[in-house]
Coordinates of C-alpha atoms in Angstrom, one line a residue:
X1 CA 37.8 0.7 -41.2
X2 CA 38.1 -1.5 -38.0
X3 CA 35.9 -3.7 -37.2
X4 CA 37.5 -4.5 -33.8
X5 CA 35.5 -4.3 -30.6
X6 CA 38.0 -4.3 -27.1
X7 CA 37.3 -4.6 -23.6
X8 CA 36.7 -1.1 -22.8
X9 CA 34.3 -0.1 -25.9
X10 CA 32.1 -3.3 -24.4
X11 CA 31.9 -1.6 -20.8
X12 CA 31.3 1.6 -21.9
X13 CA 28.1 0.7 -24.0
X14 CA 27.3 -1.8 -21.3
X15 CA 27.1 1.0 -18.9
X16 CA 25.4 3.3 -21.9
X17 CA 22.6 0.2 -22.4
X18 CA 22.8 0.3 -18.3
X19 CA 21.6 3.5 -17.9
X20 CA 19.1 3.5 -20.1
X21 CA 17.4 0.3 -19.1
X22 CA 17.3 2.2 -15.6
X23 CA 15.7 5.2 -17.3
X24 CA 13.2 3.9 -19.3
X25 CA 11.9 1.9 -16.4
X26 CA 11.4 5.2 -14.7
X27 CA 9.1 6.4 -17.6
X28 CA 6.9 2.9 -17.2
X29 CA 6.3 3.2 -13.0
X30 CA 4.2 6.6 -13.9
X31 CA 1.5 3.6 -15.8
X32 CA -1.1 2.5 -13.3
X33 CA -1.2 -0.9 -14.8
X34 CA -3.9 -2.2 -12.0
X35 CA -1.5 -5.2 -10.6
X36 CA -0.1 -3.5 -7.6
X37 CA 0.4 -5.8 -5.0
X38 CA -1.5 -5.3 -2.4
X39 CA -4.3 -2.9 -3.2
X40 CA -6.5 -1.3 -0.1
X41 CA -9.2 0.6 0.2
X42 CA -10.7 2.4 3.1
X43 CA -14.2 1.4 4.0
X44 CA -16.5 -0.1 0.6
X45 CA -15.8 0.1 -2.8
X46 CA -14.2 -1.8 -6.0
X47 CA -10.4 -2.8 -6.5
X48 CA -9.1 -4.6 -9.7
X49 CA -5.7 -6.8 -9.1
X50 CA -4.5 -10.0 -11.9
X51 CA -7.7 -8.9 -14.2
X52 CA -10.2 -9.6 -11.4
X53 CA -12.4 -6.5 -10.4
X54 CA -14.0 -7.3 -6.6
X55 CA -16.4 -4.9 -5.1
X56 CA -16.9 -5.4 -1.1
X57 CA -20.4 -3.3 0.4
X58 CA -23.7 -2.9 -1.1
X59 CA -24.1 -0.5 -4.3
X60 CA -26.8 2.4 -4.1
X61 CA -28.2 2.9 -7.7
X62 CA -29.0 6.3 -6.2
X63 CA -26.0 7.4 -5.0
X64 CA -23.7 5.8 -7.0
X65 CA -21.8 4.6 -4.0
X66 CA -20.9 1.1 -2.1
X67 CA -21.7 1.5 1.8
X68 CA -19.8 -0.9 4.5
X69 CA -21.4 -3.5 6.3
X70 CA -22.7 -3.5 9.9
X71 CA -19.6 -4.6 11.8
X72 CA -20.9 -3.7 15.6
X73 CA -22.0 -7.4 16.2
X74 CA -20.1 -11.2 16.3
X75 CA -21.3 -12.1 13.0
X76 CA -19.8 -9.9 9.8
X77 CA -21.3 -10.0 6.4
X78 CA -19.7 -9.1 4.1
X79 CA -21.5 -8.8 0.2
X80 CA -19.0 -9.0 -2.6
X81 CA -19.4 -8.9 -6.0
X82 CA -16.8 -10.6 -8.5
X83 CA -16.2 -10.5 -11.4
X84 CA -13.3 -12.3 -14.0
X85 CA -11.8 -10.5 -16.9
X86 CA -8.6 -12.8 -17.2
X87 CA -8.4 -15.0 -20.1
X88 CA -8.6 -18.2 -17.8
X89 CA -11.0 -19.1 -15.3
X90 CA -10.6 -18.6 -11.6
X91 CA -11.6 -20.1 -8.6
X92 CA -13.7 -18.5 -6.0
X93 CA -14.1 -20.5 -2.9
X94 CA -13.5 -19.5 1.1
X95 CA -9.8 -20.3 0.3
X96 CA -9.8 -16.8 -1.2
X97 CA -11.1 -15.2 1.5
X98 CA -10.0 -13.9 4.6
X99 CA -10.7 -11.6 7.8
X100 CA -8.1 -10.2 10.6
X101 CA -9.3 -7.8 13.0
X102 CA -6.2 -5.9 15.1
X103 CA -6.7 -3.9 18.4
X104 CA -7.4 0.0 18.3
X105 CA -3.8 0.4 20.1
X106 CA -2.6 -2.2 17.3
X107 CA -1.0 -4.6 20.4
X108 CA -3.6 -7.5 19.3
X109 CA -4.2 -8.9 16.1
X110 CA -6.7 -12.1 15.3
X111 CA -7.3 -13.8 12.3
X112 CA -11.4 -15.5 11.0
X113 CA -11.8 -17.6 8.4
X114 CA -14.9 -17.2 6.7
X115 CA -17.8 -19.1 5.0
X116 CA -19.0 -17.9 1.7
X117 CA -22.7 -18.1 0.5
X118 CA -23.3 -20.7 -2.6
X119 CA -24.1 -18.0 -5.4
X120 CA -20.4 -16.7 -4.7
X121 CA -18.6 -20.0 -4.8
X122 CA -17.4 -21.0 -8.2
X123 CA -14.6 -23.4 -9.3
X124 CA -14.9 -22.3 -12.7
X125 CA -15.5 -18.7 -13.2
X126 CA -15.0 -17.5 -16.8
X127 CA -14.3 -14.2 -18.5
X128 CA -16.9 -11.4 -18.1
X129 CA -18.6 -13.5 -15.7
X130 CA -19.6 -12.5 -12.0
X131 CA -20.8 -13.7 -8.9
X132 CA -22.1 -12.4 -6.1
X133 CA -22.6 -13.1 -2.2
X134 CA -21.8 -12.8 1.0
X135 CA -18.3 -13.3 2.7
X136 CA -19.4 -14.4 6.5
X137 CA -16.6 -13.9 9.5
X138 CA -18.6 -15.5 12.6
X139 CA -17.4 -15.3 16.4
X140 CA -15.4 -12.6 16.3
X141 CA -14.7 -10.2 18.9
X142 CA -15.1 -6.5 18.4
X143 CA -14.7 -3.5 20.6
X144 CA -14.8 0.5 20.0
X145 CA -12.0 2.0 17.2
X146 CA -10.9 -2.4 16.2
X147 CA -9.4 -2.1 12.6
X148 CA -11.4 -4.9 10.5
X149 CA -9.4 -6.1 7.2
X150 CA -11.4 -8.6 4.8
X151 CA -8.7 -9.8 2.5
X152 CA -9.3 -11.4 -1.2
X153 CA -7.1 -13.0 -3.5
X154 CA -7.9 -13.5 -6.6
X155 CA -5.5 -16.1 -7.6
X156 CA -3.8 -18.6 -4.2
X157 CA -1.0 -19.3 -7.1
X158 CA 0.0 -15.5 -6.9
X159 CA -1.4 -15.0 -3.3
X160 CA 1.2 -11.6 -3.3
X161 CA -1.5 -10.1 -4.6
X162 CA -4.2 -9.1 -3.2
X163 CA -7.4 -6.6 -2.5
X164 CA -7.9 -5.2 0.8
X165 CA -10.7 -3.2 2.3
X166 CA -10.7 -1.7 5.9
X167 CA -13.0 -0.9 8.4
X168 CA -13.1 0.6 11.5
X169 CA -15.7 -0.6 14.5
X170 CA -17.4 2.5 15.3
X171 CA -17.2 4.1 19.0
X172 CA -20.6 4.3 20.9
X173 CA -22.1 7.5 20.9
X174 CA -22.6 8.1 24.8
X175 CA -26.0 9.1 25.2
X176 CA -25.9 12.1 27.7
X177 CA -27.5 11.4 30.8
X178 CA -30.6 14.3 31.5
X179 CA -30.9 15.4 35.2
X180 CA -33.8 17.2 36.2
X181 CA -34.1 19.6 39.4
X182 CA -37.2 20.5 41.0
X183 CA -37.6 23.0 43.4

């Protein structure tokens, strides 16, 4: 029996082990593992990215359901709930936090920072623990069909990831105007 191994036998299994490297990895992008990138969500709800679970909008016990904030006026509040179920602690601070409103014909895009209210703010947040809040964006300047983006992130040492939620400035209903004849 020969124990010898040549060139070509190596490159044929390396291109055997190749191929099924490839394929396996096919098998394990069907897996939602909950660490997409950038995660983003249309109007209010809860996204989970690096172990962190962030819910933007306030939650209706009745419903079941987050709604969206007001965003007709200058001033955006935004209420957030956090909450850490990585083995280390994170940081929550206005760092994290971030607001960029683009045009309805997508031409114009401007960026807000924000302020966050003290019960949200935590340099230490452990696991299982939450906090809660608002995320203000102040001065900024809507009009009818803007696209509003509040953008969090988790963890500014892997700021590709990120949760996203998106809303869109309503368009004023026009009130019809009544004309009355008299004859």
């Amino acid at each position: 029996m020969s124990f010898e191994f040549s060139r070509r036998n190596f490159m044929k299994y390396t291109a055997v082990a190749a191929v099924a490297l490839a394929g396996a990895s096919l098998f394990t992008g069907c897996k939602n593992s909950g660490d997409s990138y950038n995660l983003l969500k249309e109007g209010a709800g809860e996204l989970t990215v690096l172990q962190v679970t962030a819910a933007m909008g306030k939650y209706d016990d009745k419903s079941k359901k987050y709604t969206a904030p007001d965003i007709t006026g200058t001033t955006i509040k935004f209420p957030m709930k956090i909450t850490n179920n990585r083995t280390n602690p994170i940081y929550v601070t206005p760092n994290n936090f971030k607001v960029v409103v683009t045009s309805s014909d997508g031409k114009n895009v401007k960026k807000y920072s924000v302020t966050i209210e003290d019960a949200l703010k935590d340099t230490n947040l452990k696991k299982g623990s939450s906090v809660s809040g608002n995320v203000t964006a102040q001065g900024v300047d809507l009009k009818e069909g803007d696209v509003v983006v509040l953008t969090y992130c988790p963890d500014l040492q892997y700021n590709e990831y990120s949760l996203n939620w998106k809303l869109t400035v309503p368009k004023k209903e026009s009130s019809a105007s009544t004309t009355s004849t008299t004859t």
